[in-house]
XYZ file of C-alpha atoms in Angstrom:
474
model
C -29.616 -9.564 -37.066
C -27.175 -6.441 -37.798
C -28.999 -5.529 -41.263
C -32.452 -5.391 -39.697
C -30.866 -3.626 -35.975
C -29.185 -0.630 -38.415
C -32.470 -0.540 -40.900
C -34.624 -0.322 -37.623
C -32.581 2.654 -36.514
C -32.737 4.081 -40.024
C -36.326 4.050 -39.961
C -36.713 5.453 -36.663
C -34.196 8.442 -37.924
C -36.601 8.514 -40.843
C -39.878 9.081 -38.687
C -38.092 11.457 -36.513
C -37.145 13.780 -39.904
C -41.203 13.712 -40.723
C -42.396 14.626 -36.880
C -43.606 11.069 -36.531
C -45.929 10.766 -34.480
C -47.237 14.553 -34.456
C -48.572 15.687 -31.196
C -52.110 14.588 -30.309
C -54.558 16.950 -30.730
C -57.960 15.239 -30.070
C -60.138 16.509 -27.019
C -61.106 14.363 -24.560
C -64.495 12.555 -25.219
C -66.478 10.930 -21.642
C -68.221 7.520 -22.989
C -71.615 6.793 -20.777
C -70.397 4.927 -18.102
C -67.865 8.121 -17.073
C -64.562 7.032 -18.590
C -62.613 8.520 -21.318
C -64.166 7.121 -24.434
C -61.139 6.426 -27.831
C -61.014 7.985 -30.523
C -60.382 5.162 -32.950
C -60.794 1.357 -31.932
C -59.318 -0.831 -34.754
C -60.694 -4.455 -35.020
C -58.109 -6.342 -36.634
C -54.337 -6.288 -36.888
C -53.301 -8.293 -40.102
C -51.817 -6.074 -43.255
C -54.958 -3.684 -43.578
C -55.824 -3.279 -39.685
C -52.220 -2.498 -39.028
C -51.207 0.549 -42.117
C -54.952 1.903 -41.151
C -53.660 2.123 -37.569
C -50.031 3.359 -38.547
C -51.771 5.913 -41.022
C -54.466 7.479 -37.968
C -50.797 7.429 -36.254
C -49.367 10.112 -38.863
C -51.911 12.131 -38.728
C -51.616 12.729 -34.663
C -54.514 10.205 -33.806
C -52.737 8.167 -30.631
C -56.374 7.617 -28.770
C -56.372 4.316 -30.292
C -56.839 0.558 -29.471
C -56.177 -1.723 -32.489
C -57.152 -5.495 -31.186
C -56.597 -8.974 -33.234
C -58.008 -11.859 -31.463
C -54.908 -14.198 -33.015
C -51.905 -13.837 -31.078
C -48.759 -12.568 -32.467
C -47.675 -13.782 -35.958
C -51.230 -15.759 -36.734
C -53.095 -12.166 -37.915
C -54.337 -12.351 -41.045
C -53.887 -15.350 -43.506
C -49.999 -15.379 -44.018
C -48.778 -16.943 -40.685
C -52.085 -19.734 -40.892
C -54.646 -20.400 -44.029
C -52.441 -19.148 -46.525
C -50.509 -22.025 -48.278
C -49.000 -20.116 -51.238
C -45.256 -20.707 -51.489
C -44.792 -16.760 -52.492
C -47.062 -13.857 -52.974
C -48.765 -13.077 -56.120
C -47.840 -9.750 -56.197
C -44.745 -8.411 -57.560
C -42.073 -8.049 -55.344
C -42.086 -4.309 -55.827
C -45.407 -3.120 -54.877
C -45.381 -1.166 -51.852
C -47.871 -0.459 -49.206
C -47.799 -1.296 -45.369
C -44.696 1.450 -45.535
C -46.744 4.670 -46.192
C -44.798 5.949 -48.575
C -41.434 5.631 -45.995
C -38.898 4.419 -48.246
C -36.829 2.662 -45.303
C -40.301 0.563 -44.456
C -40.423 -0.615 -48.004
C -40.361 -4.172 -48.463
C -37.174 -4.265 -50.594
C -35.631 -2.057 -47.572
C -36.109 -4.739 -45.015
C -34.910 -7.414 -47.597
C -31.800 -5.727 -49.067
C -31.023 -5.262 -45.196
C -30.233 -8.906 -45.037
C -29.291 -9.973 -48.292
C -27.923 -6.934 -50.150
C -29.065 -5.429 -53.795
C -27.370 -8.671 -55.630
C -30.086 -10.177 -53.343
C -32.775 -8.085 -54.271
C -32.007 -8.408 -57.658
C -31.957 -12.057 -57.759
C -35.256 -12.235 -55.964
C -38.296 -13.336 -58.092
C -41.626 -13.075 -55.674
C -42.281 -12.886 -52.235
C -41.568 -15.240 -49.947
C -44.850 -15.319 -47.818
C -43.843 -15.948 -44.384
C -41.377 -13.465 -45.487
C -43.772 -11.332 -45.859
C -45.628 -11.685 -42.079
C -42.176 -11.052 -40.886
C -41.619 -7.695 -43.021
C -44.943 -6.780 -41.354
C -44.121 -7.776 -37.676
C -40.756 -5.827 -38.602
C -43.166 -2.627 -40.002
C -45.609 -2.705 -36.735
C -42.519 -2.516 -33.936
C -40.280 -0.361 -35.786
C -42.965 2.259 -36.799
C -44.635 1.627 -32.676
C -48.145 0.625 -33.774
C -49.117 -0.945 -30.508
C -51.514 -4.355 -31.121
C -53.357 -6.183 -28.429
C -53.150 -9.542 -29.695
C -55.487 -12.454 -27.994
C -57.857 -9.596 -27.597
C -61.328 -10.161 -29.919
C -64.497 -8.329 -30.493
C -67.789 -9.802 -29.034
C -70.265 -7.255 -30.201
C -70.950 -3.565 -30.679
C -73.958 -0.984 -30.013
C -75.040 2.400 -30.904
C -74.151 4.335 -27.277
C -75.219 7.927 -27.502
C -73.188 9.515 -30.426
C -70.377 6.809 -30.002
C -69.956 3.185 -30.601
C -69.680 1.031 -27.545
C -67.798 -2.711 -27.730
C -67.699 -5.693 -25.925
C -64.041 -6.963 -25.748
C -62.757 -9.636 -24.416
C -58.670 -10.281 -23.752
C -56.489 -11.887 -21.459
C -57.500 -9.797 -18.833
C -60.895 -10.602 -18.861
C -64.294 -9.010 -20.536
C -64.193 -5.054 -21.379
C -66.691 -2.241 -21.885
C -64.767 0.695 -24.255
C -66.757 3.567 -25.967
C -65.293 4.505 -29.390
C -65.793 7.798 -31.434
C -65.144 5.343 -34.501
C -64.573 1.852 -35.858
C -62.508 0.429 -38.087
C -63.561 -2.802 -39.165
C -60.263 -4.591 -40.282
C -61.030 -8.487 -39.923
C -59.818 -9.552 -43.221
C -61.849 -11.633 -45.579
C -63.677 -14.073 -43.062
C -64.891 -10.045 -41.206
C -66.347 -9.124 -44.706
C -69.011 -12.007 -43.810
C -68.380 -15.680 -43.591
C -66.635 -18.958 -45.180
C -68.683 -19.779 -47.997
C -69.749 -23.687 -47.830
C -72.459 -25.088 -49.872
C -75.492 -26.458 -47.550
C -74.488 -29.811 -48.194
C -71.286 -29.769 -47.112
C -71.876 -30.818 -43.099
C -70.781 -32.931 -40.875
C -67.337 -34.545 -41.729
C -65.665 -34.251 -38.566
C -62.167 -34.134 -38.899
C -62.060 -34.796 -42.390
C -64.338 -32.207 -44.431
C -62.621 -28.645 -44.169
C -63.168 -25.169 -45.421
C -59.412 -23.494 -46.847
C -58.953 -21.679 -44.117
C -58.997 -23.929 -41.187
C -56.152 -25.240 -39.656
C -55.408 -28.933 -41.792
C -52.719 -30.939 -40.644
C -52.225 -32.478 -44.303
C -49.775 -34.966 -42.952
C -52.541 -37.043 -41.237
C -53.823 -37.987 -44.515
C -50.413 -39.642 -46.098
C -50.818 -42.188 -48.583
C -54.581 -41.061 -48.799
C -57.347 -39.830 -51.080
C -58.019 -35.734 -50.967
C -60.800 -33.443 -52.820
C -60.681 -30.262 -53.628
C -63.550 -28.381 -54.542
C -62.525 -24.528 -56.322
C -60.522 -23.251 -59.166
C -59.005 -20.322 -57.265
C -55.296 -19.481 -56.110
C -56.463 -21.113 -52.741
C -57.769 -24.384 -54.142
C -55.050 -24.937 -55.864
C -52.432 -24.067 -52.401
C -54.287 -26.588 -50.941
C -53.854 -29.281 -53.500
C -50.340 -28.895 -53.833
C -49.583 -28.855 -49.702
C -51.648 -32.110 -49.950
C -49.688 -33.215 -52.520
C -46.681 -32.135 -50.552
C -47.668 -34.155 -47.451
C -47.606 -37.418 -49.132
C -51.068 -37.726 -50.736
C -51.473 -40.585 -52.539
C -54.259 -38.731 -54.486
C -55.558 -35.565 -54.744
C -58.266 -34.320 -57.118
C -59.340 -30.701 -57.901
C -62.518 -30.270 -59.201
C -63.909 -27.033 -60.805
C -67.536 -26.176 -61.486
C -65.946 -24.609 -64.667
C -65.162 -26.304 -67.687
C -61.244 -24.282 -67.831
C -59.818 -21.955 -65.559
C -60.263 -18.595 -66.115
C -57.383 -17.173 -68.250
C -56.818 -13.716 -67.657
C -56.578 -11.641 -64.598
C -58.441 -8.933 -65.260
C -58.434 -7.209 -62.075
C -55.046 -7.083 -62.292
C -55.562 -3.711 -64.716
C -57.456 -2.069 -62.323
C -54.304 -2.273 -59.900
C -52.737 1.130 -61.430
C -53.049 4.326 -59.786
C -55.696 6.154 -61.436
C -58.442 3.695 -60.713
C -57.054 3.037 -57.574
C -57.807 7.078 -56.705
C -60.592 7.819 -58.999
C -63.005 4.404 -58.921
C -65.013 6.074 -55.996
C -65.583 8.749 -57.936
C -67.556 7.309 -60.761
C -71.013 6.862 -60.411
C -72.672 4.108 -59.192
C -73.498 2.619 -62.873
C -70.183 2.308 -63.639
C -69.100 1.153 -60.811
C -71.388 -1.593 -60.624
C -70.512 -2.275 -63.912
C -66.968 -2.558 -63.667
C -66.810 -4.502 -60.538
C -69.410 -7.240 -61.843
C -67.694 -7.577 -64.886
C -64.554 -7.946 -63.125
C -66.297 -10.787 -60.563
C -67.458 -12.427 -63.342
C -64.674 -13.191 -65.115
C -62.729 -15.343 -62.112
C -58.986 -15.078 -61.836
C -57.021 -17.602 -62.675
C -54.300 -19.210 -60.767
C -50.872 -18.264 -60.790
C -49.091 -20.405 -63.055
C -46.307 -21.125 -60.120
C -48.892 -22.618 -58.066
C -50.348 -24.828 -60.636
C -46.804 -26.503 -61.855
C -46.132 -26.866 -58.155
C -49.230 -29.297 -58.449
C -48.866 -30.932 -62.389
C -45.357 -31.742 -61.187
C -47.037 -34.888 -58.742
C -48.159 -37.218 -61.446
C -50.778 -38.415 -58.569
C -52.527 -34.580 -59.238
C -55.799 -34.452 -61.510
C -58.151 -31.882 -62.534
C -61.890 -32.631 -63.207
C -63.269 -29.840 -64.926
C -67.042 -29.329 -65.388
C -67.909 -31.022 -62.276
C -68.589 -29.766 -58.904
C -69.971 -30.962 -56.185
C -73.368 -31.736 -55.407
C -73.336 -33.568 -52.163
C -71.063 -35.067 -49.604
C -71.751 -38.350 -47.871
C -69.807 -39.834 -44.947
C -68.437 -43.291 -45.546
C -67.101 -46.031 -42.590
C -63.766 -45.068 -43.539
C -64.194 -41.241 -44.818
C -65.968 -39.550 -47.217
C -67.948 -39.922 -50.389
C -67.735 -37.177 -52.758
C -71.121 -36.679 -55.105
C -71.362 -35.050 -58.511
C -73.751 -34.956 -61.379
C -70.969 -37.506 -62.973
C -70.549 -40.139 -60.202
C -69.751 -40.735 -56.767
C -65.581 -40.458 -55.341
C -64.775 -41.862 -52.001
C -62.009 -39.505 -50.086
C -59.997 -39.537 -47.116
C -60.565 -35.774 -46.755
C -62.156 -32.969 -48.695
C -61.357 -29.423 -48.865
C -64.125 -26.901 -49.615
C -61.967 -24.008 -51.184
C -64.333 -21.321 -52.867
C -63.463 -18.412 -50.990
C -65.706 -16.360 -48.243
C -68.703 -14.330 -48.480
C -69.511 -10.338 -48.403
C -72.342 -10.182 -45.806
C -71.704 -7.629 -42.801
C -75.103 -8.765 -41.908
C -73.742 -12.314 -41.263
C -71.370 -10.756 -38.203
C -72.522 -11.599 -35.096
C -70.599 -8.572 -33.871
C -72.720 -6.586 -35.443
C -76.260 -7.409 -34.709
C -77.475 -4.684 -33.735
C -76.530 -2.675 -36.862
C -77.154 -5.300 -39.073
C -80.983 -4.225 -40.129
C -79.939 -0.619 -40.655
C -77.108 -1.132 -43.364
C -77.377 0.140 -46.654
C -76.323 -2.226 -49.865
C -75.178 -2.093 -53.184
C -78.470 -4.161 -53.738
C -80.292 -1.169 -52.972
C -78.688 0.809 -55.317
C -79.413 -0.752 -58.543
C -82.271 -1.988 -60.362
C -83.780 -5.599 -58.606
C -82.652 -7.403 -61.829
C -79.185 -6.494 -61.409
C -79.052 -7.206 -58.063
C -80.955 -10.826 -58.666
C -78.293 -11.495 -61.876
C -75.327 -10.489 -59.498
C -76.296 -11.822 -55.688
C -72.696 -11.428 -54.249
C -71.866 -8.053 -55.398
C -75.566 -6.906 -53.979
C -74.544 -7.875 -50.371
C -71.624 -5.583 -50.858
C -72.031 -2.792 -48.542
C -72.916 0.964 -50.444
C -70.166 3.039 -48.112
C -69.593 6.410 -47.799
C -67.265 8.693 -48.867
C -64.676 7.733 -45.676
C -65.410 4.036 -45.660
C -68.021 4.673 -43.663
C -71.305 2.851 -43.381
C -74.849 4.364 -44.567
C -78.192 3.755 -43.286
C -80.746 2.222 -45.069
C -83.128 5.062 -43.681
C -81.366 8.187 -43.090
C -81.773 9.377 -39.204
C -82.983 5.992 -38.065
C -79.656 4.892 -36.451
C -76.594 7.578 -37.151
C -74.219 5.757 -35.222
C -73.760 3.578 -37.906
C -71.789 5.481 -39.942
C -69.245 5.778 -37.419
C -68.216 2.057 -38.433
C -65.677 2.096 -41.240
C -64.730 -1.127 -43.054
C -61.669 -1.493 -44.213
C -61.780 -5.544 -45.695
C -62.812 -6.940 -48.854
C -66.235 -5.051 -48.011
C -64.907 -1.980 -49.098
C -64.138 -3.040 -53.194
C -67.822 -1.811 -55.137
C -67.647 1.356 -53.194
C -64.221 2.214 -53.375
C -61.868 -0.347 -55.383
C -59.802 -2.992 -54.249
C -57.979 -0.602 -51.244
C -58.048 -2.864 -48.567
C -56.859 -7.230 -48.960
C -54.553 -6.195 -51.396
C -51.558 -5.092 -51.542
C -51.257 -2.988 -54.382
C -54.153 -0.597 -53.262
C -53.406 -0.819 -49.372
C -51.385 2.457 -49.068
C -54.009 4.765 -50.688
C -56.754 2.758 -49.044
C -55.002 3.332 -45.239
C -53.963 6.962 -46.049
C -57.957 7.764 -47.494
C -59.409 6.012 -44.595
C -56.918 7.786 -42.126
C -58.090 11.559 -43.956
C -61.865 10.776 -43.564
C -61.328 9.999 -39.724
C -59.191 13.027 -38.843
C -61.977 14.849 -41.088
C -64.682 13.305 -39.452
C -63.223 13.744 -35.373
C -61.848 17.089 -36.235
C -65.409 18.517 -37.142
C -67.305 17.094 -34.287
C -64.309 18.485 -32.387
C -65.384 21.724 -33.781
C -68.857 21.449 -33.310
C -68.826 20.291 -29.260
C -66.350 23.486 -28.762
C -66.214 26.401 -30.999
C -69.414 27.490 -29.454
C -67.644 27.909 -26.076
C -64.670 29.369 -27.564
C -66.058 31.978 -29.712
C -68.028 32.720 -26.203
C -65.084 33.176 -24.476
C -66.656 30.991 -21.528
C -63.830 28.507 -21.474
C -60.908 30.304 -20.205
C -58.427 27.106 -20.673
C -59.402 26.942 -24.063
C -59.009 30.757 -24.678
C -55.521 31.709 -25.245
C -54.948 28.402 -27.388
C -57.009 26.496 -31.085
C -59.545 24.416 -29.308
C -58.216 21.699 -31.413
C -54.548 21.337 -30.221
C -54.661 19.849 -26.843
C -52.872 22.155 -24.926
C -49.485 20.801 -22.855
C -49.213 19.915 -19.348
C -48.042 22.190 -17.049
């Protein structure tokens, strides 16, 4: 398309006016088994795993992997699990650009539909929105090995090594950092309740693949009260349903977003600053109140007169039937076709399988408050306590350091530092924070492997140039 060839070339001109990328300037770094070890391996290539890449970028960090084990257009929730006819931000929010004016959203869609366009646009289309990112990672080069997934990790002498496995087979790379990017499902797991096995083909979480279409003329349930519950509904609904019931443990929705106020740019920045009181407090309160689903996505179910709401009634078992499923509640017993388990994932790093053998070292927000306020709020206690870069602590300081050269940046990262990585209105500050506390964190062990030498004057290469600026090739 012409728009999107000349805004390409305008945000190439763009990068080009702000040095982008800078020179490299990281030293080279031997992992164990001889080869050169990264500097930064990022696990995950959806919205956050991509602008935390394309920040380390900007700042001259190219020793980088960043791996997604979907393949191209199925990171992240946009392209698969997410059902949402637009985004629920406002079109206007910025983020994945980095502050690049060209790379905004509005940029890429003024490009093909002019400001009249712009103007008469009212939210986010959300495929529109994987393609503005697929549009963000070429143009700005932030290279993604897609098909390519993380099997485990391991403390390996002062570096992280990883187990990944691609198209071309198993590999063994040795990382000075990780960034943890895997999106909601990497924070921990799908939340299901312990009854809810079995099922095959018919009982679902929201985020597996459904083809709704096999269940025309059929019964659904729904079991949630979030944006996602309600996505489903409606695509059921959509398909040709002949019923589909939501029901909500709750006896309304929730009615106002309050997280929503904490989207402006002073919290944003200064949350991780408070102490951990407050912050505790702030987030819990914020967790407890829900958040309600948009209004769009509720008429685009209350317009199917074959759509109802049971509120006050969730689920307490599920039974299979000859022909499908039996849902149970405290209020009677509803045979479905299919049921949809919709009530979002859980925050438990220790739940990774990735990262077993970190798992019994990481410090939580559980151990950071008093046992009653970790027993009263359960969810926000398996919330890892991070550092000031995103980085994780141990439980016992000194008994395993490497872990805090893993940095999550998912849903993981919201009672230590705000909501800076899943959505979109913190994303920017979240990537360029993230990006600082690397550069910080490789430039001083930089400093510490080679000042000695230089100050010694026993390195001549090193002499008549900063040890940190690689020097060119001759």
């Amino acid at each position: 398309m012409k728009g999107l060839t000349a805004l390409a070339a305008e945000v190439r001109r763009d990068l080009a006016r702000l040095n982008h990328p800078p020179a490299p300037w990281t030293l080279p770094v031997t992992g164990p088994d001889g080869r050169p070890a990264l500097d930064v391996l990022v696990v995950g290539a959806g919205m956050c795993g991509q602008t935390a890449a394309f920040a380390l970028l900007r700042e001259g960090v190219a020793n980088l992997r960043v791996i997604d084990q979907a393949p191209r257009g199925a990171e992240g929730p946009w392209g698969t699990f997410a059902r949402m006819e637009t985004l629920r931000s406002p079109k206007h929010l910025t983020g994945p650009d980095l502050g690049i004016p060209s790379l905004t959203f509005r940029a890429w869609w003024e490009a093909q539909a002019g400001e009249e366009g712009w103007r008469a646009l009212y939210k986010i289309p959300r495929l529109d929105w994987l393609r503005y990112l697929l549009f963000v990672r070429d143009t700005a080069g932030i290279p993604v090995e897609n098909d390519t997934r993380l099997v485990r990790l391991w403390p390996a002498g002062g570096l992280i090594g990883a187990e990944i496995e691609g198209p071309g087979g198993p590999e063994t790379v040795h990382a000075r950092k990780v960034v943890l990017a895997c999106g909601r499902d990497g924070s921990g797991g799908r939340r299901m309740p312990a009854f809810a096995r079995g099922g095959e083909g018919r009982l679902f979480h929201s985020s597996d693949p459904i083809d709704f279409a096999r269940f025309r003329g059929g019964r659904v349930a729904v079991l949630g009260a979030s944006a996602s519950a309600i996505d489903n509904a409606a695509t059921a609904l959509e398909a040709g349903a002949a019923a589909v019931t939501l029901f909500v443990r709750r006896a309304y929705f929730p009615q106002v977003n309050k997280s929503k106020w904490a989207a402006f740019p002073g919290f944003l920045r200064g949350y991780a600053a408070l102490d951990d009181a407050r912050r505790w407090a702030f987030t819990t309160a914020l967790m407890g109140e829900g958040t309600p689903p948009p209004h769009e996505s509720v008429l685009r179910c209350t317009r199917h007169p074959n759509f109802a709401v049971r509120f006050d009634e969730g689920w307490t078992g599920i039974a299979e039937a000859p022909d499908g499923l039996v849902i149970e509640t405290p209020k009677g017993r509803y045979p479905a076709d299919a049921a949809v388990v919709a009530i979002g994932f859980d925050i438990d790093l220790t739940r990774r399988p990735e990262l077993a053998e970190f798992r019994d070292a990481v410090l939580t927000w559980g151990e950071r408050v008093a046992p009653a306020e970790a027993a009263a709020h359960p969810e926000a206690a398996r919330f890892p306590y991070l550092g000031d870069g995103m980085q994780m602590l141990e439980r016992e300081p000194g008994r395993l350091p490497e872990l805090g050269l893993l940095h999550v940046f998912n849903w993981g990262v919201t009672l230590s530092h705000g909501a800076l990585a899943g959505d979109i209105p913190g994303l920017g500050i979240g990537a360029t924070r993230l990006a600082q506390a690397l550069v910080r964190d490789l430039f001083v062990s930089q400093a510490d492997a080679h000042f000695p030498r230089m100050m010694a004057h026993e390195d001549a290469e090193l002499e008549p140039t900063p040890f940190f600026v690689r020097r060119e090739a001759r």
